[in-house]
Short mmCIF file of C-alpha atoms in Angstrom, two decimals:
data_model
loop_
_atom_site.label_atom_id
_atom_site.label_comp_id
_atom_site.label_asym_id
_atom_site.label_seq_id
_atom_site.Cartn_x
_atom_site.Cartn_y
_atom_site.Cartn_z
CA UNK A 1059 -18.39 22.49 23.53
CA UNK A 1060 -14.84 24.14 22.75
CA UNK A 1061 -15.01 26.36 19.82
CA UNK A 1062 -12.79 28.61 17.38
CA UNK A 1063 -13.79 31.24 15.25
CA UNK A 1064 -11.31 33.12 13.23
CA UNK A 1065 -11.81 36.05 11.14
CA UNK A 1066 -11.55 37.41 8.54
CA UNK A 1067 -12.33 34.17 6.50
CA UNK A 1068 -10.58 35.38 3.52
CA UNK A 1069 -8.11 38.65 2.83
CA UNK A 1070 -6.64 39.75 -0.44
CA UNK A 1071 -3.43 41.67 -0.19
CA UNK A 1072 -0.52 43.05 -2.14
CA UNK A 1073 2.63 42.32 -1.72
CA UNK A 1074 4.48 44.08 0.85
CA UNK A 1075 1.55 44.54 2.87
CA UNK A 1076 1.41 44.05 6.55
CA UNK A 1077 -1.58 41.47 7.54
CA UNK A 1078 -3.24 40.41 10.72
CA UNK A 1079 -5.50 37.73 11.32
CA UNK A 1080 -7.83 36.91 14.43
CA UNK A 1081 -8.84 33.92 16.22
CA UNK A 1082 -10.99 33.89 19.46
CA UNK A 1083 -11.75 30.65 21.24
CA UNK A 1084 -14.13 29.17 24.11
CA UNK A 1085 -12.50 26.43 25.28
CA UNK A 1086 -12.78 24.18 29.01
CA UNK A 1087 -9.29 24.28 30.77
CA UNK A 1088 -7.24 25.97 27.81
CA UNK A 1089 -3.66 24.55 27.46
CA UNK A 1090 -2.51 26.21 24.17
CA UNK A 1091 -3.28 27.79 21.04
CA UNK A 1092 -1.53 26.69 17.79
CA UNK A 1093 -1.34 28.18 14.37
CA UNK A 1094 -0.73 26.42 11.23
CA UNK A 1095 -0.25 27.19 7.64
CA UNK A 1096 -1.76 25.28 4.89
CA UNK A 1097 -0.58 25.48 1.19
CA UNK A 1098 -1.85 22.88 -0.97
CA UNK A 1099 -1.52 19.69 1.12
CA UNK A 1100 -0.91 19.09 4.75
CA UNK A 1101 -1.40 21.80 7.69
CA UNK A 1102 2.45 22.85 8.62
CA UNK A 1103 2.84 23.92 12.17
CA UNK A 1104 3.74 27.49 12.79
CA UNK A 1105 3.76 28.70 16.39
CA UNK A 1106 2.10 27.39 19.62
CA UNK A 1107 1.21 29.56 22.61
CA UNK A 1108 0.43 28.81 26.12
CA UNK A 1109 -0.21 30.14 29.19
CA UNK A 1110 3.98 30.26 29.96
CA UNK A 1111 4.49 31.56 26.30
CA UNK A 1112 2.43 34.40 24.87
CA UNK A 1113 4.35 35.73 22.12
CA UNK A 1114 6.26 33.93 19.61
CA UNK A 1115 8.02 35.23 16.32
CA UNK A 1116 9.33 33.78 13.59
CA UNK A 1117 11.22 36.34 10.92
CA UNK A 1118 8.13 37.65 9.26
CA UNK A 1119 5.45 36.21 11.32
CA UNK A 1120 4.71 36.79 14.80
CA UNK A 1121 1.69 35.64 17.06
CA UNK A 1122 0.41 37.06 20.35
CA UNK A 1123 -1.96 34.93 23.07
CA UNK A 1124 -4.34 37.55 24.90
CA UNK A 1125 -5.63 34.86 27.86
CA UNK A 1126 -7.82 37.88 28.98
CA UNK A 1127 -9.92 38.21 25.81
CA UNK A 1128 -9.62 34.67 25.04
CA UNK A 1129 -7.70 35.37 21.21
CA UNK A 1130 -5.04 35.34 19.47
CA UNK A 1131 -3.29 37.51 16.47
CA UNK A 1132 -0.82 36.48 13.68
CA UNK A 1133 0.85 38.96 12.11
CA UNK A 1134 2.78 38.91 8.77
CA UNK A 1135 4.62 41.55 7.81
CA UNK A 1136 6.07 42.64 4.33
CA UNK A 1137 3.72 40.19 2.78
CA UNK A 1138 4.74 37.69 -0.05
CA UNK A 1139 3.07 35.77 -2.84
CA UNK A 1140 4.27 32.65 -0.82
CA UNK A 1141 2.25 33.52 2.18
CA UNK A 1142 -0.54 32.71 0.37
CA UNK A 1143 -2.42 29.84 2.27
CA UNK A 1144 -4.97 28.92 4.61
CA UNK A 1145 -3.97 29.66 8.07
CA UNK A 1146 -5.68 27.90 10.56
CA UNK A 1147 -6.02 28.46 14.18
CA UNK A 1148 -6.69 25.49 17.13
CA UNK A 1149 -6.82 25.17 20.61
CA UNK A 1150 -6.32 22.23 22.82
CA UNK A 1151 -8.15 21.78 26.45
CA UNK A 1152 -10.11 19.80 28.66
CA UNK A 1153 -8.96 16.55 29.78
CA UNK A 1154 -7.75 14.94 26.36
CA UNK A 1155 -3.98 15.58 25.24
CA UNK A 1156 -3.29 16.90 21.96
CA UNK A 1157 -6.78 16.79 20.75
CA UNK A 1158 -7.12 20.13 18.52
CA UNK A 1159 -10.14 21.92 17.81
CA UNK A 1160 -9.76 24.22 14.89
CA UNK A 1161 -11.32 27.36 13.66
CA UNK A 1162 -12.42 27.91 10.02
CA UNK A 1163 -9.22 29.35 8.65
CA UNK A 1164 -8.65 32.12 6.97
CA UNK A 1165 -7.70 32.33 3.33
CA UNK A 1166 -4.81 34.82 2.46
CA UNK A 1167 -3.97 35.68 -1.22
CA UNK A 1168 -1.07 38.15 -1.69
CA UNK A 1169 -1.00 39.50 -4.99
CA UNK A 1170 2.38 40.37 -6.81
CA UNK B 1400 12.17 11.27 7.32
CA UNK B 1401 8.38 9.89 6.50
CA UNK B 1402 6.29 11.60 9.32
CA UNK B 1403 2.76 10.56 8.78
CA UNK B 1404 1.74 8.49 5.69
CA UNK B 1405 -1.81 8.21 4.39
CA UNK B 1406 -2.92 5.83 1.63
CA UNK B 1407 -4.36 6.21 -1.02
CA UNK B 1408 -4.07 9.93 -1.95
CA UNK B 1409 -7.19 10.19 -4.27
CA UNK B 1410 -10.21 7.61 -4.13
CA UNK B 1411 -13.67 7.62 -5.86
CA UNK B 1412 -16.46 5.54 -4.58
CA UNK B 1413 -19.87 4.86 -5.96
CA UNK B 1414 -22.75 5.28 -3.07
CA UNK B 1415 -22.75 2.41 -0.80
CA UNK B 1416 -19.43 1.36 -1.15
CA UNK B 1417 -16.90 0.57 1.54
CA UNK B 1418 -13.22 1.66 1.69
CA UNK B 1419 -10.53 1.93 4.61
CA UNK B 1420 -8.03 4.76 4.88
CA UNK B 1421 -4.82 3.88 6.14
CA UNK B 1422 -2.31 6.27 8.44
CA UNK B 1423 0.89 5.22 9.93
CA UNK B 1424 3.56 7.16 11.43
CA UNK B 1425 7.00 6.55 12.35
CA UNK B 1426 7.43 9.36 15.40
CA UNK B 1427 6.55 6.84 18.06
CA UNK B 1428 3.82 9.07 18.95
CA UNK B 1429 0.93 7.88 21.06
CA UNK B 1430 -2.03 9.92 19.93
CA UNK B 1431 -3.68 9.92 16.44
CA UNK B 1432 -6.48 11.54 14.54
CA UNK B 1433 -8.91 11.93 11.63
CA UNK B 1434 -9.97 14.86 10.48
CA UNK B 1435 -12.14 15.86 7.59
CA UNK B 1436 -11.86 19.26 6.11
CA UNK B 1437 -14.60 20.63 3.73
CA UNK B 1438 -14.81 24.51 1.98
CA UNK B 1439 -15.25 27.09 5.18
CA UNK B 1440 -15.42 24.48 8.05
CA UNK B 1441 -11.83 24.07 8.58
CA UNK B 1442 -11.20 20.96 9.81
CA UNK B 1443 -13.29 18.70 11.92
CA UNK B 1444 -12.50 15.90 14.02
CA UNK B 1445 -13.73 12.19 13.49
CA UNK B 1446 -11.99 10.27 15.74
CA UNK B 1447 -9.20 10.34 17.70
CA UNK B 1448 -6.81 7.38 19.75
CA UNK B 1449 -5.10 8.88 22.65
CA UNK B 1450 -3.12 5.79 23.19
CA UNK B 1451 -2.74 1.95 21.39
CA UNK B 1452 -6.15 0.36 22.35
CA UNK B 1453 -8.17 3.35 22.75
CA UNK B 1454 -10.44 5.19 20.35
CA UNK B 1455 -12.65 7.97 21.24
CA UNK B 1456 -15.39 9.77 19.15
CA UNK B 1457 -14.53 13.02 17.97
CA UNK B 1458 -17.12 16.24 16.46
CA UNK B 1459 -18.46 14.50 13.36
CA UNK B 1460 -18.00 10.39 14.07
CA UNK B 1461 -21.54 9.31 12.05
CA UNK B 1462 -20.83 6.87 9.19
CA UNK B 1463 -17.19 6.20 10.09
CA UNK B 1464 -15.16 3.60 12.17
CA UNK B 1465 -11.55 3.34 13.12
CA UNK B 1466 -9.07 0.79 14.23
CA UNK B 1467 -5.62 1.65 16.09
CA UNK B 1468 -4.07 -1.61 14.80
CA UNK B 1469 -0.68 -0.82 16.79
CA UNK B 1470 1.34 2.55 18.06
CA UNK B 1471 2.25 3.31 14.67
CA UNK B 1472 -1.17 2.58 12.56
CA UNK B 1473 -4.56 3.84 12.85
CA UNK B 1474 -7.13 3.47 9.95
CA UNK B 1475 -10.63 5.15 9.39
CA UNK B 1476 -13.23 2.90 7.52
CA UNK B 1477 -16.41 4.08 5.34
CA UNK B 1478 -18.95 1.11 5.63
CA UNK B 1479 -21.54 2.52 3.32
CA UNK B 1480 -20.16 5.68 1.62
CA UNK B 1481 -22.71 8.57 0.75
CA UNK B 1482 -21.98 11.75 -0.68
CA UNK B 1483 -21.91 13.73 2.19
CA UNK B 1484 -18.88 12.24 3.12
CA UNK B 1485 -17.07 13.77 0.00
CA UNK B 1486 -13.88 15.63 1.70
CA UNK B 1487 -10.44 15.92 1.95
CA UNK B 1488 -9.38 13.51 5.04
CA UNK B 1489 -6.10 14.43 7.24
CA UNK B 1490 -4.60 11.78 9.61
CA UNK B 1491 -2.45 13.56 12.21
CA UNK B 1492 -0.27 12.14 15.38
CA UNK B 1493 1.09 14.03 18.53
CA UNK B 1494 3.04 13.29 21.87
CA UNK B 1495 0.28 12.16 24.62
CA UNK B 1496 1.51 15.23 26.91
CA UNK B 1497 -0.09 18.13 28.25
CA UNK B 1498 1.17 20.64 25.63
CA UNK B 1499 2.04 19.25 21.88
CA UNK B 1500 1.73 20.17 18.29
CA UNK B 1501 0.21 17.75 15.60
CA UNK B 1502 1.97 16.70 12.63
CA UNK B 1503 -0.54 16.19 9.88
CA UNK B 1504 -0.21 13.22 6.19
CA UNK B 1505 -0.53 14.92 3.43
CA UNK B 1506 -4.46 13.90 2.91
CA UNK B 1507 -6.98 11.79 0.99
CA UNK B 1508 -9.09 13.44 -1.18
CA UNK B 1509 -12.16 11.31 -1.42
CA UNK B 1510 -14.90 11.62 -4.05
CA UNK B 1511 -18.14 9.70 -3.45
CA UNK B 1512 -20.53 9.70 -6.37
#
């Protein structure tokens, strides 16, 4: 059974801090690892990491995939209150195209 | 620019009542999914449909049924609602290819009393 574990489960920081969120996984025939940001409603896509693309960056957010350690980190630098959200990590693998297995999520709270 | 549309947005049911959650996508995606989200548990897959005409159980299918009506629509039915089914339900869709991100609807907050 595929498994994804995120840590920490919650994190409280102040504006300007840098945070690192962790995601570890066990999946048969790994295909991709995805990061989503969820504010009040639907999760919105941030990054997808694969064997051919193990590092992604967008503005203050960046993510790295470590296939040897079966893990990924999501870094957010110079945090802002608008970064407050649940960050979800998911993996795809096996024979079911596109089926995502999610971790529990990390609740990030950024105080002014 | 609708993407994935779910209805209703909110629903309160009494134990034992039935209801159907509707989902439609306009991105011509082959694959569609139903997830539930509970505090501290992330999103758990209830059922998915890899393509029109096929459905498969996910991690937590008990108490639910699904119908892939056509390529656009994928509905989730609770035949006899239970308080344990109080949750936020998300529909999602993706391309049926080896690597693809999923796009989510806005969610349905269901309370069973």
